[in-house]
Amino acid sequence: MSGVDARQAAQALSEIDAIVRRVRQSRIYDIASLMLIQWGGLVVAGYLGGYFWPRAAGWLWVAVNAVGVAGSFAIGAVVRRRTGAGAFDPRVPLALLLFFAFGYLTCVFGAFGPRELGAFWPIYFMLVYTIAGLWVGSAFVAIGLGITALTLLGYVFAGVWFEPWMAVVNGGGLVLGGLWMRRD
Amino acid sequence: MAEFDDIIHQPLRLKIMAALNALPAAQGLEFARLKKLTGATDGNLGAHIETLAKAGYVAVDKAFVGKKPQTTVTATADGRGAFARHVATLREIIAGAGPDGG
């Protein structure tokens, strides 16, 4: 006889659920933090490159996104191999394709200038982070909303320093967010 | 009939087994990560891991990563089975109590 009543059994199951949620969140943070740090470094390079060589900014950002996507897949593959996690999910590249296609169309139809482009993409990225964070962890929500707010501040007030500002708050914010996720 | 497992049911050991069972088979958790997840102290966690290891529910692997010692704890097949049976028992207790849980 266990001597455990229904209330105690329910409490034990509730504790199990809580721990399982924390382990899953920890595994998501593990992979997401590496991606955030990678994207943060690339974004710093993209904004500073655009500031110092504005005529090359378009191609620079194409390169930043290509390297970022390739790097994200590489990180995913390494972590999957290290942890024995599930197989590659073909919906991921499809989701990325839809994400970039919608963003590109928005920029074309919106006839954005360089400054608007510099503000639109990080806000668009952070929208996805924030929405994902509602399910996978509050760190994503904090990073998403924080960088969105700082981007809007820079768009309105940073003047000619907009790109260096974005290098710090967007690139730096992603790196710091990634490091924060790995703090333990 | 599922079986109640007194070794697993102790609160900290229940958390340890729940955490390890949330991982794919053969993947373990480092001691420091397990400590953070369960909120236990070093000594307490070490003692309960030893109890689980003696029961054959977890395997403990000690290795050096660079110059730092690293302890990794993994749920064994026996441990996963025992945990699943224990969870089933808890559910039976709740189901047996009826809708008002009394």
JSON list of C-alpha atoms in Angstrom, two decimals, chain A residues 2 4-10 12-13 15-16 19-20 22-23 26-27 30 83-85 184, chain B residues 4 9 11 14-15 18-19 22-24 27 33 36-38 83 87 90-91 93-94 97 101:
[
{"chain": "A", "resi": 2, "resn": "SER", "atom": "CA", "xyz": [1.43, 3.37, -0.99]},
{"chain": "A", "resi": 4, "resn": "VAL", "atom": "CA", "xyz": [-0.48, 8.26, -1.03]},
{"chain": "A", "resi": 5, "resn": "ASP", "atom": "CA", "xyz": [-3.87, 9.86, -1.53]},
{"chain": "A", "resi": 6, "resn": "ALA", "atom": "CA", "xyz": [-5.26, 11.45, -4.69]},
{"chain": "A", "resi": 7, "resn": "ARG", "atom": "CA", "xyz": [-4.23, 14.95, -3.69]},
{"chain": "A", "resi": 8, "resn": "GLN", "atom": "CA", "xyz": [-0.62, 13.88, -3.12]},
{"chain": "A", "resi": 9, "resn": "ALA", "atom": "CA", "xyz": [-0.63, 11.90, -6.38]},
{"chain": "A", "resi": 10, "resn": "ALA", "atom": "CA", "xyz": [-1.91, 14.94, -8.26]},
{"chain": "A", "resi": 12, "resn": "ALA", "atom": "CA", "xyz": [3.47, 14.61, -7.69]},
{"chain": "A", "resi": 13, "resn": "LEU", "atom": "CA", "xyz": [2.19, 14.60, -11.30]},
{"chain": "A", "resi": 15, "resn": "GLU", "atom": "CA", "xyz": [5.78, 18.47, -10.11]},
{"chain": "A", "resi": 16, "resn": "ILE", "atom": "CA", "xyz": [6.70, 16.03, -12.87]},
{"chain": "A", "resi": 19, "resn": "ILE", "atom": "CA", "xyz": [10.23, 19.66, -14.37]},
{"chain": "A", "resi": 20, "resn": "VAL", "atom": "CA", "xyz": [9.53, 18.28, -17.86]},
{"chain": "A", "resi": 22, "resn": "ARG", "atom": "CA", "xyz": [11.81, 23.21, -17.58]},
{"chain": "A", "resi": 23, "resn": "VAL", "atom": "CA", "xyz": [13.93, 20.52, -19.25]},
{"chain": "A", "resi": 26, "resn": "SER", "atom": "CA", "xyz": [16.33, 24.38, -21.31]},
{"chain": "A", "resi": 27, "resn": "ARG", "atom": "CA", "xyz": [16.90, 22.30, -24.47]},
{"chain": "A", "resi": 30, "resn": "ASP", "atom": "CA", "xyz": [20.46, 25.59, -25.57]},
{"chain": "A", "resi": 83, "resn": "THR", "atom": "CA", "xyz": [21.93, 15.35, -28.17]},
{"chain": "A", "resi": 84, "resn": "GLY", "atom": "CA", "xyz": [20.37, 12.61, -30.27]},
{"chain": "A", "resi": 85, "resn": "ALA", "atom": "CA", "xyz": [17.33, 14.81, -30.83]},
{"chain": "A", "resi": 184, "resn": "ASP", "atom": "CA", "xyz": [23.66, 28.45, -16.24]},
{"chain": "B", "resi": 4, "resn": "PHE", "atom": "CA", "xyz": [4.05, 2.28, -6.47]},
{"chain": "B", "resi": 9, "resn": "HIS", "atom": "CA", "xyz": [8.40, 8.84, -5.05]},
{"chain": "B", "resi": 11, "resn": "PRO", "atom": "CA", "xyz": [10.22, 14.44, -3.95]},
{"chain": "B", "resi": 14, "resn": "LEU", "atom": "CA", "xyz": [10.92, 12.18, -8.46]},
{"chain": "B", "resi": 15, "resn": "LYS", "atom": "CA", "xyz": [12.24, 15.45, -9.94]},
{"chain": "B", "resi": 18, "resn": "ALA", "atom": "CA", "xyz": [11.25, 13.30, -14.34]},
{"chain": "B", "resi": 19, "resn": "ALA", "atom": "CA", "xyz": [14.07, 15.47, -15.71]},
{"chain": "B", "resi": 22, "resn": "ALA", "atom": "CA", "xyz": [12.22, 14.10, -20.48]},
{"chain": "B", "resi": 23, "resn": "LEU", "atom": "CA", "xyz": [15.40, 13.50, -22.49]},
{"chain": "B", "resi": 24, "resn": "PRO", "atom": "CA", "xyz": [15.89, 11.12, -25.42]},
{"chain": "B", "resi": 27, "resn": "GLN", "atom": "CA", "xyz": [21.12, 11.30, -23.20]},
{"chain": "B", "resi": 33, "resn": "ARG", "atom": "CA", "xyz": [22.29, 21.37, -14.89]},
{"chain": "B", "resi": 36, "resn": "LYS", "atom": "CA", "xyz": [19.72, 24.02, -11.36]},
{"chain": "B", "resi": 37, "resn": "LEU", "atom": "CA", "xyz": [16.61, 22.22, -12.63]},
{"chain": "B", "resi": 38, "resn": "THR", "atom": "CA", "xyz": [15.74, 20.60, -9.30]},
{"chain": "B", "resi": 83, "resn": "PHE", "atom": "CA", "xyz": [9.30, 5.79, -13.75]},
{"chain": "B", "resi": 87, "resn": "VAL", "atom": "CA", "xyz": [3.46, 7.64, -13.14]},
{"chain": "B", "resi": 90, "resn": "LEU", "atom": "CA", "xyz": [-0.17, 7.96, -9.60]},
{"chain": "B", "resi": 91, "resn": "ARG", "atom": "CA", "xyz": [-2.78, 8.29, -12.35]},
{"chain": "B", "resi": 93, "resn": "ILE", "atom": "CA", "xyz": [-4.70, 6.67, -7.56]},
{"chain": "B", "resi": 94, "resn": "ILE", "atom": "CA", "xyz": [-6.26, 9.85, -8.93]},
{"chain": "B", "resi": 97, "resn": "ALA", "atom": "CA", "xyz": [-10.47, 8.62, -6.05]},
{"chain": "B", "resi": 101, "resn": "GLY", "atom": "CA", "xyz": [-10.63, 13.66, -5.77]}
]
